[in-house]
Short mmCIF file of C-alpha atoms and ligand atoms in Angstrom, two decimals:
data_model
loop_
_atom_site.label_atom_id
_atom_site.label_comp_id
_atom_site.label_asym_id
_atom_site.label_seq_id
_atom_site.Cartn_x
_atom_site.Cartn_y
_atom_site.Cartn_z
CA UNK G 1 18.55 221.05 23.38
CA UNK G 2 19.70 220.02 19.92
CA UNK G 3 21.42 216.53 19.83
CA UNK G 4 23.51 215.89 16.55
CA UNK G 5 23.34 212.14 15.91
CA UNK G 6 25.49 210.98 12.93
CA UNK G 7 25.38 207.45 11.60
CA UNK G 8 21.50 207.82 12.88
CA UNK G 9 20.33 205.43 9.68
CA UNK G 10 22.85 202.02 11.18
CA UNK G 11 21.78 199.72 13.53
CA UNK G 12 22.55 201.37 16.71
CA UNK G 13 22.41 204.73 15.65
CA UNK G 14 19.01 204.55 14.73
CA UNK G 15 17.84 202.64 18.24
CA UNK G 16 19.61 205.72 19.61
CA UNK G 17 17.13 207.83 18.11
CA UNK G 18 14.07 206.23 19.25
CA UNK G 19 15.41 206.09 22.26
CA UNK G 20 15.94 210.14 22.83
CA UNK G 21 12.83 210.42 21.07
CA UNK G 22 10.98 208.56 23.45
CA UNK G 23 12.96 209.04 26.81
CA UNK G 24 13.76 213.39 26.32
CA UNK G 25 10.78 214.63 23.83
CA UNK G 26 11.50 217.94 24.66
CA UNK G 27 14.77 217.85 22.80
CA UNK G 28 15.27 217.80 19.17
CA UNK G 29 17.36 215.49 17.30
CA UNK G 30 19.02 215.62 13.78
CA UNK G 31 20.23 212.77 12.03
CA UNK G 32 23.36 213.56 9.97
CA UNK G 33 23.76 210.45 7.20
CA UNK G 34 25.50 209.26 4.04
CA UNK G 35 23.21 206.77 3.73
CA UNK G 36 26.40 204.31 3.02
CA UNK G 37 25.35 200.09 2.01
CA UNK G 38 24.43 200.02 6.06
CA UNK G 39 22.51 203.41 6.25
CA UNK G 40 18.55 202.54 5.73
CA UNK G 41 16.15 205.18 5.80
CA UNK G 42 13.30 202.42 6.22
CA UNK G 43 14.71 202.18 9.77
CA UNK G 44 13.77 205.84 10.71
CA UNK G 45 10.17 205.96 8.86
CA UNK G 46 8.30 206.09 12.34
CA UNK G 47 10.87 208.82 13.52
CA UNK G 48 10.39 210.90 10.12
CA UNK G 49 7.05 211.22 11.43
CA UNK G 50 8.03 213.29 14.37
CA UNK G 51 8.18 217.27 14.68
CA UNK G 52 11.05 216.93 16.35
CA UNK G 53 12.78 215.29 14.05
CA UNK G 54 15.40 215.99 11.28
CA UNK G 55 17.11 214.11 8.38
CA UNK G 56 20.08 215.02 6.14
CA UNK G 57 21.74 213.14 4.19
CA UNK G 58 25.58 213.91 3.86
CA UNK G 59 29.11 212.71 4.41
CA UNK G 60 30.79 213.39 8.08
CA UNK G 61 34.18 213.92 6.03
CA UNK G 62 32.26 217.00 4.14
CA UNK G 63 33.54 219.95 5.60
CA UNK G 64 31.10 222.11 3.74
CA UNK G 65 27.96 220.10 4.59
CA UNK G 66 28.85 219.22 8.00
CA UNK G 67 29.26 222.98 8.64
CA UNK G 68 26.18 224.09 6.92
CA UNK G 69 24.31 221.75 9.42
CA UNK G 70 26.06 223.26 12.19
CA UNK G 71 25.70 226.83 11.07
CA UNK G 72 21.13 225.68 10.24
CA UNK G 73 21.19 223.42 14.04
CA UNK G 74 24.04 224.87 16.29
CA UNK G 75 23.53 221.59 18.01
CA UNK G 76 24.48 221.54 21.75
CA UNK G 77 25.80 217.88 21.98
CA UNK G 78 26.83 215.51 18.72
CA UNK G 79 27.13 211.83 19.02
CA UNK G 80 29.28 210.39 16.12
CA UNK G 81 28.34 206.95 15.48
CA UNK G 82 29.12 207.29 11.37
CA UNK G 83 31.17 204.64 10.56
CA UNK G 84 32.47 201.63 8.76
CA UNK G 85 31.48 198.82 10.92
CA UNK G 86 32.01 195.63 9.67
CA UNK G 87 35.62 193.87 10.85
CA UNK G 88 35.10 191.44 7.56
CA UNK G 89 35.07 194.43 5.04
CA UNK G 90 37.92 196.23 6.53
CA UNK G 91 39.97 193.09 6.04
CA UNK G 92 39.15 193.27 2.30
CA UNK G 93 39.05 197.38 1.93
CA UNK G 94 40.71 199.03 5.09
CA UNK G 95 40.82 202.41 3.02
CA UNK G 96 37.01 203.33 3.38
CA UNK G 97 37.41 202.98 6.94
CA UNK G 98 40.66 205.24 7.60
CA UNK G 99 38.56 207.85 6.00
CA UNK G 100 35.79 207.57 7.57
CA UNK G 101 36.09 206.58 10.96
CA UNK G 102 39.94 208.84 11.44
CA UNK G 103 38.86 211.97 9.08
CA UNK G 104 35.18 211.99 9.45
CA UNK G 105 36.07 212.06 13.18
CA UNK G 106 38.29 214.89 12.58
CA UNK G 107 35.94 216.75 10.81
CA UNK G 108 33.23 216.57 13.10
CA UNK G 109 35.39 217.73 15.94
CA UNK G 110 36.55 220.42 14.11
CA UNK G 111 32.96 221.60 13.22
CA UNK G 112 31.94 221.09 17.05
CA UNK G 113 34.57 223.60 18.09
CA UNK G 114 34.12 225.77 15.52
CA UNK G 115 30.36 225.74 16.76
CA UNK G 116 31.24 225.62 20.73
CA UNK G 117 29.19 222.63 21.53
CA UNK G 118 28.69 221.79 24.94
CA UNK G 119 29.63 217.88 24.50
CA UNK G 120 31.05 216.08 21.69
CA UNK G 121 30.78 211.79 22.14
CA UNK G 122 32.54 209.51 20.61
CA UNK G 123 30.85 205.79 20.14
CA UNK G 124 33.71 203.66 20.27
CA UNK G 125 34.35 199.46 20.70
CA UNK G 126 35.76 197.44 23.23
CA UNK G 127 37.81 195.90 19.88
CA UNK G 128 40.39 198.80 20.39
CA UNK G 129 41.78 196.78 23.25
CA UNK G 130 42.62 193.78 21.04
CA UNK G 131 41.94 190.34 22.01
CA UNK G 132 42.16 188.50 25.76
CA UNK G 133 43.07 184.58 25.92
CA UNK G 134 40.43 182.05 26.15
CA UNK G 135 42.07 180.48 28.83
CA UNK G 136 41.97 183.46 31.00
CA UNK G 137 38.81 184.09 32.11
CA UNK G 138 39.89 186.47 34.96
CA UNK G 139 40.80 189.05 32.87
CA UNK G 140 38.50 192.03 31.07
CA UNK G 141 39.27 195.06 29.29
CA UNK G 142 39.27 197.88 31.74
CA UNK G 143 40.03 202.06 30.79
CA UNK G 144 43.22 201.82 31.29
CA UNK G 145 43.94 198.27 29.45
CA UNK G 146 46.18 199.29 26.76
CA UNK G 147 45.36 200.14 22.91
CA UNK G 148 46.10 197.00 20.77
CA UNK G 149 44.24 196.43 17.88
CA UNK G 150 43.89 193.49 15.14
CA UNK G 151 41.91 194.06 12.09
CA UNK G 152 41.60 198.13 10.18
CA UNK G 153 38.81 198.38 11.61
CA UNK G 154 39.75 198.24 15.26
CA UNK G 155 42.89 200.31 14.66
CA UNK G 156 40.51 203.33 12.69
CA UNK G 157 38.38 203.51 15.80
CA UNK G 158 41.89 203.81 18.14
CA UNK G 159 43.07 206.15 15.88
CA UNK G 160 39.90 208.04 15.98
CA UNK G 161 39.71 207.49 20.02
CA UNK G 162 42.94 208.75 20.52
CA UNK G 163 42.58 212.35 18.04
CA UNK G 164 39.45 212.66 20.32
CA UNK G 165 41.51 212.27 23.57
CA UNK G 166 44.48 214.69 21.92
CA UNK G 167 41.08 217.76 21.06
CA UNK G 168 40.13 217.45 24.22
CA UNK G 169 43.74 218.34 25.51
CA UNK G 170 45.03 220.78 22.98
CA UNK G 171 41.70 222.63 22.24
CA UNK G 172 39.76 221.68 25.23
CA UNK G 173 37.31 220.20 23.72
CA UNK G 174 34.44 218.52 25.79
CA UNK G 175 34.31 215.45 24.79
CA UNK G 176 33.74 211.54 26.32
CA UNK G 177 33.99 208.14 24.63
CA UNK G 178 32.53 204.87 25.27
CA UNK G 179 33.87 201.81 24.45
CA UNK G 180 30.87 198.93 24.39
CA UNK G 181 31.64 195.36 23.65
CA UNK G 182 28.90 193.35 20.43
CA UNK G 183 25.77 194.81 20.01
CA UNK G 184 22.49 193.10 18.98
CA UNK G 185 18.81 194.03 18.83
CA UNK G 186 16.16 195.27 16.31
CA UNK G 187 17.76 197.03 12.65
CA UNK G 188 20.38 195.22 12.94
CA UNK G 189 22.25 194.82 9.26
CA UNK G 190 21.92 191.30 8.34
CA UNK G 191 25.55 190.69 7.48
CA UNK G 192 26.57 190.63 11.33
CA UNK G 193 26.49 187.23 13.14
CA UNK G 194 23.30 187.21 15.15
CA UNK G 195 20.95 188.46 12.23
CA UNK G 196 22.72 186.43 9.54
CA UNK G 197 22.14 183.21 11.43
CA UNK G 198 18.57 184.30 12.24
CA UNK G 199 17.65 185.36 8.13
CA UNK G 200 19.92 182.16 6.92
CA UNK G 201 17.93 179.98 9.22
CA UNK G 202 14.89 180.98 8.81
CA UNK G 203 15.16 180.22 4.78
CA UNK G 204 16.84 177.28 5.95
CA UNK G 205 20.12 178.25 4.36
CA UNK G 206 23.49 176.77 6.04
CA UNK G 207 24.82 178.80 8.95
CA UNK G 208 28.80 179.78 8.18
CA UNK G 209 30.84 179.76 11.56
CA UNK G 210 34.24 180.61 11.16
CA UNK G 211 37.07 178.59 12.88
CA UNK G 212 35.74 176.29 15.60
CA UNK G 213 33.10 178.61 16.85
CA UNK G 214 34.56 178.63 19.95
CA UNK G 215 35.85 182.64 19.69
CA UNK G 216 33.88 184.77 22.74
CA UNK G 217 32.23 188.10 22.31
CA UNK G 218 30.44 189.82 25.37
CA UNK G 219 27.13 190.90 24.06
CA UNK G 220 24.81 193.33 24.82
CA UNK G 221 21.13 194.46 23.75
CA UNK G 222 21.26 197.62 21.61
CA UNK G 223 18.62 199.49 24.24
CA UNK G 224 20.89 198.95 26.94
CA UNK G 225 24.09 200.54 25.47
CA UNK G 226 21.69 203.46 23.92
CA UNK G 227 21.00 204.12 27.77
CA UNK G 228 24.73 204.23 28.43
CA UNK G 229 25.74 206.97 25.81
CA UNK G 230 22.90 209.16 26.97
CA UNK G 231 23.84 209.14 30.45
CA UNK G 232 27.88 209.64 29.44
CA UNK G 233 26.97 212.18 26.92
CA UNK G 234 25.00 213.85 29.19
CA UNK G 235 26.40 213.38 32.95
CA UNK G 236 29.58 211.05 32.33
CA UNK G 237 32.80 213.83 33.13
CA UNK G 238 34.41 215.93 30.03
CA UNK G 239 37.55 214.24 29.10
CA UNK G 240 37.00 210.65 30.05
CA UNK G 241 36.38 207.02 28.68
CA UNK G 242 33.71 204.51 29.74
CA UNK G 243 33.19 201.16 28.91
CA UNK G 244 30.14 199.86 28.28
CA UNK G 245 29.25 195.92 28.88
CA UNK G 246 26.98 193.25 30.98
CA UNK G 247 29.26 190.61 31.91
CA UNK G 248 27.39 188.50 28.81
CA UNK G 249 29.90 186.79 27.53
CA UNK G 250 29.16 183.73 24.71
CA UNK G 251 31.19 181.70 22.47
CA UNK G 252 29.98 182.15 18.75
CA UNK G 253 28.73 178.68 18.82
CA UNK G 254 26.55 178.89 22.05
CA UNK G 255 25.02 182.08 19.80
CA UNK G 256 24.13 180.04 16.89
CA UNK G 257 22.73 177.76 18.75
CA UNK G 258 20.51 179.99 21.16
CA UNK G 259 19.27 181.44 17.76
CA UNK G 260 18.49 178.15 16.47
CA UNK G 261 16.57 177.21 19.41
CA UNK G 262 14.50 180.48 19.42
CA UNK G 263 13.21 179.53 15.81
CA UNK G 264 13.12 175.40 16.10
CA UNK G 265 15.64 175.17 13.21
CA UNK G 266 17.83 172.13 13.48
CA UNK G 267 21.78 172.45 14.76
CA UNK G 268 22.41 170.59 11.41
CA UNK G 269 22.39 174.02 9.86
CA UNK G 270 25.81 175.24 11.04
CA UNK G 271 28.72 174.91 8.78
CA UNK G 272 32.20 175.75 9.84
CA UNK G 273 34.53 177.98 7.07
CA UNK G 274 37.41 179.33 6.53
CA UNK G 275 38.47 181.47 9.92
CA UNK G 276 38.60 185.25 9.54
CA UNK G 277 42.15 186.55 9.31
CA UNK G 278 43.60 187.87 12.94
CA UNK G 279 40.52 186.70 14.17
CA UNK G 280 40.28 188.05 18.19
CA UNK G 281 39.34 185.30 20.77
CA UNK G 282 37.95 187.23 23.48
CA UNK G 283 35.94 190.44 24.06
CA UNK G 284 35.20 190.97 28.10
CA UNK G 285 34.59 194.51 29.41
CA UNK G 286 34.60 195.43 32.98
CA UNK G 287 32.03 198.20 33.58
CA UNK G 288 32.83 199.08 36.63
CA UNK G 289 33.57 202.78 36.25
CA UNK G 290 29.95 203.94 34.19
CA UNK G 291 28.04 201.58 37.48
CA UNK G 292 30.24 203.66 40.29
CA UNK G 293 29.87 206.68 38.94
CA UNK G 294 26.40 207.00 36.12
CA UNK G 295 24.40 204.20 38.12
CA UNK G 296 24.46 202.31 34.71
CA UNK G 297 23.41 198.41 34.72
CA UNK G 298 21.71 196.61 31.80
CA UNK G 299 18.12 195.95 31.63
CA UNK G 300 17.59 193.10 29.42
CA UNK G 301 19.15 189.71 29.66
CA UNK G 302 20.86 187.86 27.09
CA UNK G 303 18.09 185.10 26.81
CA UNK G 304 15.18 187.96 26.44
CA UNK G 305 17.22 190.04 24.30
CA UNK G 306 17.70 187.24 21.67
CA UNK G 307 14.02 185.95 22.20
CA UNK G 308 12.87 189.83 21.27
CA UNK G 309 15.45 189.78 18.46
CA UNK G 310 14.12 187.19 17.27
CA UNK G 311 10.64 188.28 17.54
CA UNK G 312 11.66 191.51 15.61
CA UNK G 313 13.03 189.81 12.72
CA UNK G 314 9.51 187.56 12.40
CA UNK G 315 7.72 190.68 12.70
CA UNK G 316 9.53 192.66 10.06
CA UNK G 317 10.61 190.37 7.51
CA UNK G 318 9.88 193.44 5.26
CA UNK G 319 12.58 195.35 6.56
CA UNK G 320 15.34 192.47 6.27
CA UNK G 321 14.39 191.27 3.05
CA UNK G 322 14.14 194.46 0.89
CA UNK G 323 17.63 194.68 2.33
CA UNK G 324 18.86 191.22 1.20
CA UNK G 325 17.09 192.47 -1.98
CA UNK G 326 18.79 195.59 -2.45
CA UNK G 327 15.63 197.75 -2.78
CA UNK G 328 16.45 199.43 0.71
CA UNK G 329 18.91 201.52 -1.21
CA UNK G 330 15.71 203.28 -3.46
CA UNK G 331 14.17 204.08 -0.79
CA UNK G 332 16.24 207.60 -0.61
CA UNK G 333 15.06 208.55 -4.07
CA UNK G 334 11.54 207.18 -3.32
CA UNK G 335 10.76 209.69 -0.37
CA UNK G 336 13.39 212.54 -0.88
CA UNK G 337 13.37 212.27 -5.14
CA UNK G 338 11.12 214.82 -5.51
CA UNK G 339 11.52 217.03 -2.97
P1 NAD P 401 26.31 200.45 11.10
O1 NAD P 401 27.32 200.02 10.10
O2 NAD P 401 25.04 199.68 11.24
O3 NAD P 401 25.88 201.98 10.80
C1 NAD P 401 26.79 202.97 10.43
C2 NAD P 401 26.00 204.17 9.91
O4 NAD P 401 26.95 205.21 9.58
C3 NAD P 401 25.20 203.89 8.64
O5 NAD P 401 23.92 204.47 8.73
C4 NAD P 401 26.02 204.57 7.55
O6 NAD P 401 25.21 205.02 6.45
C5 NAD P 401 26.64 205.72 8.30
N1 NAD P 401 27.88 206.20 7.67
C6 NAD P 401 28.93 205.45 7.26
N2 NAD P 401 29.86 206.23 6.71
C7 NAD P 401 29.40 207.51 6.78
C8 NAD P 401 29.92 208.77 6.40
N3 NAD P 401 31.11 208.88 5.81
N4 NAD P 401 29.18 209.87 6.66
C9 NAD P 401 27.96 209.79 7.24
N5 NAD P 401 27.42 208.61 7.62
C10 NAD P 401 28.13 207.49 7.39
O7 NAD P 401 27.09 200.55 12.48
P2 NAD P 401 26.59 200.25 13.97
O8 NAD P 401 26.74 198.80 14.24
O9 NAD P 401 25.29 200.91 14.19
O10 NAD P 401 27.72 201.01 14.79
C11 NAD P 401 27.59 202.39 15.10
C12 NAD P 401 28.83 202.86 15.85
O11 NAD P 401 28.97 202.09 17.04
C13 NAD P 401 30.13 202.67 15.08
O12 NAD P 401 30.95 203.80 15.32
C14 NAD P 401 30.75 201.42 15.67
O13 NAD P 401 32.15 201.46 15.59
C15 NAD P 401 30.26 201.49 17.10
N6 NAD P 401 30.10 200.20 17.80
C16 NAD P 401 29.35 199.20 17.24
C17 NAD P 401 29.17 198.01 17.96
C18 NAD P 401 28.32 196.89 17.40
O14 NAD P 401 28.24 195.82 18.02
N7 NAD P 401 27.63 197.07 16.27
C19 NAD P 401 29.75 197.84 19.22
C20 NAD P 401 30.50 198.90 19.76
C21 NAD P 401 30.66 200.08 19.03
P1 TYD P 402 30.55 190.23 13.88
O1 TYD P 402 29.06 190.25 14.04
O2 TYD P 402 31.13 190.50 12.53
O3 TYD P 402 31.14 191.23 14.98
P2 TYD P 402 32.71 191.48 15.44
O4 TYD P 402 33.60 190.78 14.51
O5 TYD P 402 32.82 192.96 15.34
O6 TYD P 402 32.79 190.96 16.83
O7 TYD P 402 31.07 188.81 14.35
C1 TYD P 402 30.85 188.33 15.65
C2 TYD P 402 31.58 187.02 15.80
O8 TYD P 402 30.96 186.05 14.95
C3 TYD P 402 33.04 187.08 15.37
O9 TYD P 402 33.80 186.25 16.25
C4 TYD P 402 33.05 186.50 13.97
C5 TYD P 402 31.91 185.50 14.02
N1 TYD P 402 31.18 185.29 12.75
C6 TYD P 402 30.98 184.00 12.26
O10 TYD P 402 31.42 182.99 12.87
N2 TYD P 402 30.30 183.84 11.09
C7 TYD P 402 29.80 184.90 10.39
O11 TYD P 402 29.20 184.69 9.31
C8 TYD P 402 30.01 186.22 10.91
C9 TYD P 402 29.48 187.43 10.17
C10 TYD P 402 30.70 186.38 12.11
#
């Protein structure tokens, strides 16, 4: 089979190729791109390396590209993870993201029918469901809790979910979506919380935690949500949502200091700022429905995943700080200039 992985050059797109590398080497995999501030080739060198891999760089809301590609791979499942990801830069610039995330989707799902794929998957959040109270620690985000966004970004990705829902009814398109609560692992883009803290403190720079720290998210290691989709995409029924989530849940505080721990940096790092507008309390997913019916249950605890984190960003201080120093962004021209 031919998988179709856009977004393959971000942090969990590009986990998700090693991982179908590695776990289904008879199938081939091409990496659709725009190489965007958060795309880095340097995360897919080993994978480059592989026959079975391909590479092209281009925009998910090209019609022309995206078709070409198509027309060269007539790939037989696509996994859109191409997006805008980052809640802070929506706030400042939601217009980036309506295009992306809303047309790009569009455009893709118009190219897979075109095409007749045999499964289109949508990578979706848990943030579509909005927020849950602190002080209600009973309650989790289920299928069927309702859409209820805060920031652009969380309402582009329900728009997008719900145009995916509508293809699959009007044009019967195959399609599933997961949902997956906060993400964290190896290539992660060191403007999200858990890298941040771990680059900031290891340069012993001050550690910026918005509000009073004491806002939840349910996090899970990248390897075990890269599991999920591949099961959904390939077994999970046409039509249907799954969320995705270990019961992990930790106030932002309890993170920073976990990280701080792991590298023997002092708590006298953190700094509270300004809070992020419409900031959402809670995250909690149930993931009931992918257990019953995929068998799915994370591997990695939260106290290994952060200590192999951690490990990662020791070991490849290379990657992280040709990011911080902008040089990632040559590294296109660098291997592809002349070819
Ligand atoms: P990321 O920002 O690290 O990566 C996004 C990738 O998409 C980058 O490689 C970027 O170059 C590419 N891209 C952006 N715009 C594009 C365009 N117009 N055309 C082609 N490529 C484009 O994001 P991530 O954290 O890896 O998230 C991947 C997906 O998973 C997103 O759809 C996100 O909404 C979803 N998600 C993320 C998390 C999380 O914790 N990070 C949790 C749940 C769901
Ligand atoms: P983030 O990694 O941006 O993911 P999301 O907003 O999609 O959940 O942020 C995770 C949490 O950490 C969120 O509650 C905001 C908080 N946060 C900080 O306190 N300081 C920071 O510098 C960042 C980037 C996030």
């Amino acid at each position: 089979m031919t998988i179709l992985v856009t977004g393959g050059a971000g942090f969990i797109g590009s986990n998700f190729v090693y991982y179908q590398l590695a776990k289904h080497p008879e199938d081939r995999v091409v990496c659709l791109d725009k190489l965007t501030y958060a795309g880095n080739l340097e995360s897919l060198a080993q994978a480059m390396e592989n026959p079975s891999f391909r590479f092209v760089r281009a925009d998910i809301t090209d019609r022309e590209a995206v078709e070409k590609l198509f027309e060269e791979e007539k790939p037989d499942i696509v996994v859109n993870f191409a997006a805008e990801s980052h809640v802070d830069r929506s706030v400042e610039d939601p217009g980036i993201f309506i295009r992306t995330n809303i047309l790009g989707t569009q455009t893709m799902m118009d190219a897979s029918r075109k095409y007749g794929v045999k499964r289109y998957h949508q990578v979706s959040t848990d943030e579509v469901y909005g927020d849950l109270p602190l002080d209600r620690p009973d309650l989790f985000f289920t299928e069927e809790t309702h859409i209820h966004t805060s920031s652009p970004y969380s309402a582009s990705k329900a728009g997008a979910d719900l145009l995916v829902l509508a293809y699959a009814r009007t044009y019967g398109l195959p399609v599933s979506i997961t949902r997956c609560s906060n993400n964290y692992g190896p290539y992660h883009f060191p403007e999200k919380l858990i890298p941040l803290m771990i680059t900031r403190a290891l340069a012993d720079e001050s550690l910026p935690v918005y509000g009073n720290g004491e806002n939840v998210r349910d996090w899970l290691y990248v390897e075990d949500h890269c599991a999920a989709i591949d099961l959904v995409m390939r077994k999970g029924r046409e039509g249907e949502v799954y969320n995705v989530g270990g019961h992990n849940e930790r106030t932002n505080l309890e993170v920073v200091k976990t990280v701080l721990r792991e590298l023997g940096k002092p708590e006298s790092l953190i700094t509270y700022v300004r809070d992020r507008p419409g900031h959402d309390r809670r995250y909690a997913i149930d993931p009931t429905k992918i257990h019953n019916e995929l068998g799915w249950l994370p591997q990695t605890s939260f106290d290994e995943g952060i200590r192999r984190t951690v490990k990662w960003y020791l070991d490849n201080r290379e990657w992280w700080e040709h990011i911080l120093a902008g040089e990632y962004q040559n590294y296109y021209e660098h291997m592809y200039g002349n070819r």
